[in-house]
PDB file of C-alpha atoms in Angstrom:
ATOM      1  CA  MET A 210      52.010   5.068  -3.794  1.00  0.00           C
ATOM      2  CA  THR A 211      50.345   8.474  -3.462  1.00  0.00           C
ATOM      3  CA  ARG A 212      47.116   9.408  -5.155  1.00  0.00           C
ATOM      4  CA  PRO A 213      47.094  12.347  -7.488  1.00  0.00           C
ATOM      5  CA  ARG A 214      45.405  15.416  -6.107  1.00  0.00           C
ATOM      6  CA  PHE A 215      42.765  15.337  -8.801  1.00  0.00           C
ATOM      7  CA  ALA A 216      41.653  11.831  -7.752  1.00  0.00           C
ATOM      8  CA  THR A 217      41.346  12.918  -4.109  1.00  0.00           C
ATOM      9  CA  TYR A 218      39.437  16.039  -5.127  1.00  0.00           C
ATOM     10  CA  ARG A 219      37.153  13.946  -7.346  1.00  0.00           C
ATOM     11  CA  SER A 220      36.457  11.539  -4.464  1.00  0.00           C
ATOM     12  CA  VAL A 221      35.545  14.417  -2.147  1.00  0.00           C
ATOM     13  CA  LEU A 222      33.217  15.873  -4.794  1.00  0.00           C
ATOM     14  CA  LEU A 223      31.613  12.476  -5.339  1.00  0.00           C
ATOM     15  CA  VAL A 224      30.981  12.023  -1.613  1.00  0.00           C
ATOM     16  CA  ALA A 225      29.576  15.570  -1.355  1.00  0.00           C
ATOM     17  CA  ALA A 226      27.284  14.984  -4.336  1.00  0.00           C
ATOM     18  CA  CYS A 227      26.023  11.731  -2.797  1.00  0.00           C
ATOM     19  CA  LEU A 228      25.273  13.508   0.471  1.00  0.00           C
ATOM     20  CA  ILE A 229      23.395  16.287  -1.329  1.00  0.00           C
ATOM     21  CA  VAL A 230      21.340  13.803  -3.344  1.00  0.00           C
ATOM     22  CA  ALA A 231      20.571  11.799  -0.197  1.00  0.00           C
ATOM     23  CA  SER A 232      19.533  14.982   1.599  1.00  0.00           C
ATOM     24  CA  CYS A 233      17.243  16.032  -1.254  1.00  0.00           C
ATOM     25  CA  ALA A 234      15.696  12.570  -1.419  1.00  0.00           C
ATOM     26  CA  HIS A 235      15.070  12.662   2.325  1.00  0.00           C
ATOM     27  CA  GLU A 236      13.507  16.130   2.080  1.00  0.00           C
ATOM     28  CA  THR A 237      11.296  15.021  -0.827  1.00  0.00           C
ATOM     29  CA  HIS A 238      10.177  11.987   1.170  1.00  0.00           C
ATOM     30  CA  GLN A 239       9.355  14.185   4.186  1.00  0.00           C
ATOM     31  CA  THR A 240       7.484  16.650   1.958  1.00  0.00           C
ATOM     32  CA  ARG A 241       5.461  13.810   0.435  1.00  0.00           C
ATOM     33  CA  GLU A 242       4.586  12.499   3.905  1.00  0.00           C
ATOM     34  CA  THR A 243       3.575  15.970   5.098  1.00  0.00           C
ATOM     35  CA  TYR A 244       1.456  16.496   1.977  1.00  0.00           C
ATOM     36  CA  GLN A 245      -0.279  13.144   2.449  1.00  0.00           C
ATOM     37  CA  GLU A 246      -0.845  13.781   6.156  1.00  0.00           C
ATOM     38  CA  ARG A 247      -2.354  17.193   5.510  1.00  0.00           C
ATOM     39  CA  ALA A 248      -4.524  15.898   2.657  1.00  0.00           C
ATOM     40  CA  LYS A 249      -5.779  13.162   4.975  1.00  0.00           C
ATOM     41  CA  LEU A 250      -6.487  15.725   7.679  1.00  0.00           C
ATOM     42  CA  ILE A 251      -8.622  17.763   5.251  1.00  0.00           C
ATOM     43  CA  LYS A 252     -10.494  14.597   4.281  1.00  0.00           C
ATOM     44  CA  ASP A 253     -10.987  13.612   7.924  1.00  0.00           C
ATOM     45  CA  HIS A 254     -12.434  17.034   8.789  1.00  0.00           C
ATOM     46  CA  ALA A 255     -14.721  16.899   5.741  1.00  0.00           C
ATOM     47  CA  ASP A 256     -15.933  13.407   6.687  1.00  0.00           C
ATOM     48  CA  SER A 257     -16.505  14.595  10.245  1.00  0.00           C
ATOM     49  CA  PHE A 258     -18.390  17.643   8.940  1.00  0.00           C
ATOM     50  CA  TYR A 259     -20.871  15.475   7.019  1.00  0.00           C
ATOM     51  CA  GLY A 260     -21.125  12.964   9.852  1.00  0.00           C
ATOM     52  CA  ASN A 261     -21.989  15.766  12.233  1.00  0.00           C
ATOM     53  CA  LEU A 262     -24.607  17.178   9.862  1.00  0.00           C
ATOM     54  CA  LYS A 263     -26.214  13.737   9.558  1.00  0.00           C
ATOM     55  CA  THR A 264     -26.571  13.594  13.336  1.00  0.00           C
ATOM     56  CA  ASN A 265     -27.764  17.225  13.537  1.00  0.00           C
ATOM     57  CA  GLN A 266     -24.626  18.354  15.377  1.00  0.00           C
ATOM     58  CA  VAL A 267     -24.381  21.618  13.495  1.00  0.00           C
ATOM     59  CA  GLU A 268     -21.957  23.378  15.843  1.00  0.00           C
ATOM     60  CA  ALA A 269     -19.500  20.475  15.592  1.00  0.00           C
ATOM     61  CA  ALA A 270     -19.837  20.529  11.794  1.00  0.00           C
ATOM     62  CA  ILE A 271     -19.114  24.265  11.749  1.00  0.00           C
ATOM     63  CA  ARG A 272     -16.021  23.711  13.926  1.00  0.00           C
ATOM     64  CA  ASP A 273     -14.764  21.065  11.486  1.00  0.00           C
ATOM     65  CA  ASN A 274     -15.217  23.399   8.553  1.00  0.00           C
ATOM     66  CA  ARG A 275     -13.489  26.251  10.350  1.00  0.00           C
ATOM     67  CA  LYS A 276     -10.524  23.920  10.925  1.00  0.00           C
ATOM     68  CA  ILE A 277     -10.367  23.305   7.180  1.00  0.00           C
ATOM     69  CA  GLU A 278     -10.481  27.071   6.589  1.00  0.00           C
ATOM     70  CA  ALA A 279      -7.694  27.592   9.132  1.00  0.00           C
ATOM     71  CA  MET A 280      -5.549  25.033   7.319  1.00  0.00           C
ATOM     72  CA  ALA A 281      -6.231  26.823   4.033  1.00  0.00           C
ATOM     73  CA  SER A 282      -5.248  30.122   5.610  1.00  0.00           C
ATOM     74  CA  GLN A 283      -1.942  28.685   6.844  1.00  0.00           C
ATOM     75  CA  MET A 284      -1.237  27.184   3.437  1.00  0.00           C
ATOM     76  CA  GLY A 285      -2.065  30.512   1.802  1.00  0.00           C
ATOM     77  CA  ASP A 286       0.472  32.231   4.065  1.00  0.00           C
ATOM     78  CA  THR A 287       3.111  29.668   3.106  1.00  0.00           C
ATOM     79  CA  VAL A 288       2.413  30.081  -0.611  1.00  0.00           C
ATOM     80  CA  ARG A 289       2.468  33.895  -0.371  1.00  0.00           C
ATOM     81  CA  LYS A 290       5.831  33.810   1.421  1.00  0.00           C
ATOM     82  CA  ARG A 291       7.261  31.814  -1.454  1.00  0.00           C
ATOM     83  CA  THR A 292       5.856  34.015  -4.197  1.00  0.00           C
ATOM     84  CA  GLY A 293       8.590  35.031  -6.577  1.00  0.00           C
ATOM     85  CA  GLN A 294      10.773  32.056  -5.736  1.00  0.00           C
ATOM     86  CA  PRO A 295      11.378  29.321  -8.271  1.00  0.00           C
ATOM     87  CA  ALA A 296       8.613  26.725  -8.399  1.00  0.00           C
ATOM     88  CA  THR A 297       9.421  23.599  -6.451  1.00  0.00           C
ATOM     89  CA  PRO A 298       7.428  20.441  -5.848  1.00  0.00           C
ATOM     90  CA  THR A 299       6.841  21.614  -2.274  1.00  0.00           C
ATOM     91  CA  VAL A 300       5.304  24.919  -3.390  1.00  0.00           C
ATOM     92  CA  GLU A 301       3.198  23.171  -6.030  1.00  0.00           C
ATOM     93  CA  GLN A 302       1.924  20.683  -3.451  1.00  0.00           C
ATOM     94  CA  GLU A 303       1.171  23.479  -1.004  1.00  0.00           C
ATOM     95  CA  LEU A 304      -0.810  25.308  -3.697  1.00  0.00           C
ATOM     96  CA  ALA A 305      -2.712  22.123  -4.578  1.00  0.00           C
ATOM     97  CA  LEU A 306      -3.557  21.568  -0.905  1.00  0.00           C
ATOM     98  CA  LEU A 307      -4.628  25.202  -0.569  1.00  0.00           C
ATOM     99  CA  ASN A 308      -7.009  24.824  -3.509  1.00  0.00           C
ATOM    100  CA  THR A 309      -8.332  21.530  -2.120  1.00  0.00           C
ATOM    101  CA  ALA A 310      -8.911  22.990   1.344  1.00  0.00           C
ATOM    102  CA  ASN A 311     -10.648  26.094  -0.086  1.00  0.00           C
ATOM    103  CA  ALA A 312     -12.878  24.028  -2.360  1.00  0.00           C
ATOM    104  CA  THR A 313     -13.738  21.628   0.456  1.00  0.00           C
ATOM    105  CA  ALA A 314     -14.635  24.402   2.890  1.00  0.00           C
ATOM    106  CA  ALA A 315     -16.726  26.284   0.313  1.00  0.00           C
ATOM    107  CA  THR A 316     -18.568  23.100  -0.653  1.00  0.00           C
ATOM    108  CA  ASN A 317     -19.222  22.398   3.010  1.00  0.00           C
ATOM    109  CA  TRP A 318     -20.710  25.878   3.536  1.00  0.00           C
ATOM    110  CA  LEU A 319     -23.018  25.265   0.570  1.00  0.00           C
ATOM    111  CA  ALA A 320     -24.057  21.941   2.102  1.00  0.00           C
ATOM    112  CA  LEU A 321     -24.730  23.655   5.426  1.00  0.00           C
ATOM    113  CA  GLY A 322     -26.901  26.235   3.679  1.00  0.00           C
ATOM    114  CA  GLN A 323     -28.864  23.405   2.068  1.00  0.00           C
ATOM    115  CA  TYR A 324     -29.127  21.675   5.444  1.00  0.00           C
ATOM    116  CA  TYR A 325     -30.624  24.796   7.011  1.00  0.00           C
ATOM    117  CA  THR A 326     -33.016  25.192   4.071  1.00  0.00           C
ATOM    118  CA  ILE A 327     -34.212  21.599   4.412  1.00  0.00           C
ATOM    119  CA  LYS A 328     -34.697  22.150   8.142  1.00  0.00           C
ATOM    120  CA  ARG A 329     -36.691  25.324   7.306  1.00  0.00           C
ATOM    121  CA  GLN A 330     -34.208  27.479   9.167  1.00  0.00           C
ATOM    122  CA  TYR A 331     -34.176  30.132   6.472  1.00  0.00           C
ATOM    123  CA  PRO A 332     -32.415  32.961   8.322  1.00  0.00           C
ATOM    124  CA  GLN A 333     -29.504  30.615   9.130  1.00  0.00           C
ATOM    125  CA  ALA A 334     -29.378  29.435   5.505  1.00  0.00           C
ATOM    126  CA  ARG A 335     -29.257  33.042   4.292  1.00  0.00           C
ATOM    127  CA  ALA A 336     -26.479  33.847   6.751  1.00  0.00           C
ATOM    128  CA  ILE A 337     -24.386  30.891   5.558  1.00  0.00           C
ATOM    129  CA  TYR A 338     -24.845  31.785   1.884  1.00  0.00           C
ATOM    130  CA  ARG A 339     -23.960  35.426   2.578  1.00  0.00           C
ATOM    131  CA  ARG A 340     -20.908  34.336   4.563  1.00  0.00           C
ATOM    132  CA  LEU A 341     -19.698  32.306   1.596  1.00  0.00           C
ATOM    133  CA  ILE A 342     -20.347  35.157  -0.836  1.00  0.00           C
ATOM    134  CA  ASP A 343     -18.524  37.667   1.385  1.00  0.00           C
ATOM    135  CA  SER A 344     -15.616  35.439   2.429  1.00  0.00           C
ATOM    136  CA  TYR A 345     -14.701  33.565  -0.737  1.00  0.00           C
ATOM    137  CA  THR A 346     -13.603  36.405  -2.976  1.00  0.00           C
ATOM    138  CA  ASN A 347     -10.728  34.905  -4.997  1.00  0.00           C
ATOM    139  CA  SER A 348     -11.239  34.263  -8.693  1.00  0.00           C
ATOM    140  CA  THR A 349     -10.928  30.517  -8.060  1.00  0.00           C
ATOM    141  CA  ASP A 350     -13.874  30.749  -5.643  1.00  0.00           C
ATOM    142  CA  ARG A 351     -16.240  32.170  -8.265  1.00  0.00           C
ATOM    143  CA  PRO A 352     -18.211  28.926  -8.857  1.00  0.00           C
ATOM    144  CA  TYR A 353     -18.973  28.663  -5.133  1.00  0.00           C
ATOM    145  CA  ARG A 354     -20.026  32.314  -4.904  1.00  0.00           C
ATOM    146  CA  GLU A 355     -22.290  31.850  -7.921  1.00  0.00           C
ATOM    147  CA  GLN A 356     -23.880  28.751  -6.373  1.00  0.00           C
ATOM    148  CA  ALA A 357     -24.458  30.623  -3.121  1.00  0.00           C
ATOM    149  CA  LEU A 358     -25.975  33.582  -4.995  1.00  0.00           C
ATOM    150  CA  ARG A 359     -28.337  31.248  -6.881  1.00  0.00           C
ATOM    151  CA  ALA A 360     -29.286  29.450  -3.666  1.00  0.00           C
ATOM    152  CA  LEU A 361     -29.918  32.775  -1.930  1.00  0.00           C
ATOM    153  CA  LYS A 362     -32.037  33.992  -4.842  1.00  0.00           C
ATOM    154  CA  ASP A 363     -34.055  30.746  -4.834  1.00  0.00           C
ATOM    155  CA  LEU A 364     -34.487  30.923  -1.094  1.00  0.00           C
ATOM    156  CA  ASP A 365     -35.634  34.551  -1.240  1.00  0.00           C
ATOM    157  CA  SER A 366     -38.143  33.799  -4.008  1.00  0.00           C
ATOM    158  CA  ARG A 367     -39.637  30.754  -2.256  1.00  0.00           C
ATOM    159  CA  HIS A 368     -39.379  32.026   1.309  1.00  0.00           C
ATOM    160  CA  PRO A 369     -39.057  35.810   1.343  1.00  0.00           C
ATOM    161  CA  PRO A 370     -37.226  37.180   4.344  1.00  0.00           C
ATOM    162  CA  THR A 371     -39.513  38.403   7.044  1.00  0.00           C
ATOM    163  CA  THR A 372     -38.966  41.918   8.207  1.00  0.00           C
ATOM    164  CA  THR A 373     -39.970  43.156  11.566  1.00  0.00           C
ATOM    165  CA  THR A 374     -41.024  46.721  11.862  1.00  0.00           C
ATOM    166  CA  ALA A 375     -40.907  48.624  15.078  1.00  0.00           C
ATOM    167  CA  ASN A 376     -44.151  50.167  16.229  1.00  0.00           C
ATOM    168  CA  PRO A 377     -43.831  53.940  16.513  1.00  0.00           C
TER     169      PRO A 377
END
């Protein structure tokens, strides 16, 4: 007995649909794993940053924070490339990670400024606060800029910058 063409066609469509669904599920699983891995990496760098500050390893802390900033930059590139495309869970996750990385790095710079202030290294504290103010210019970064501006103002009022004048 021969199968009607419609039944064969329907079977092929069913198999194709199953393969597409399986492929999408696999891609979603991979995306979730990548998201979790990258979120963990941000957390690990942040933990390392604070661990390094506690042990006065400032250069290592700065390197950790720059790694977080580099991750944010890469994520920003990915999000910008997808601008104008329909929103997908991958793009939404990438944007969430970008915001997390930016917030983490900005918070770390504020902590480093406080560290320098506590250690009475006022020029370094000023430089960190100015770096944050100059580098974090997006509207979402406004709270961090405002905190840095307040910290800089407080620092300048309590410990005015020393100026050196050249003797003529």
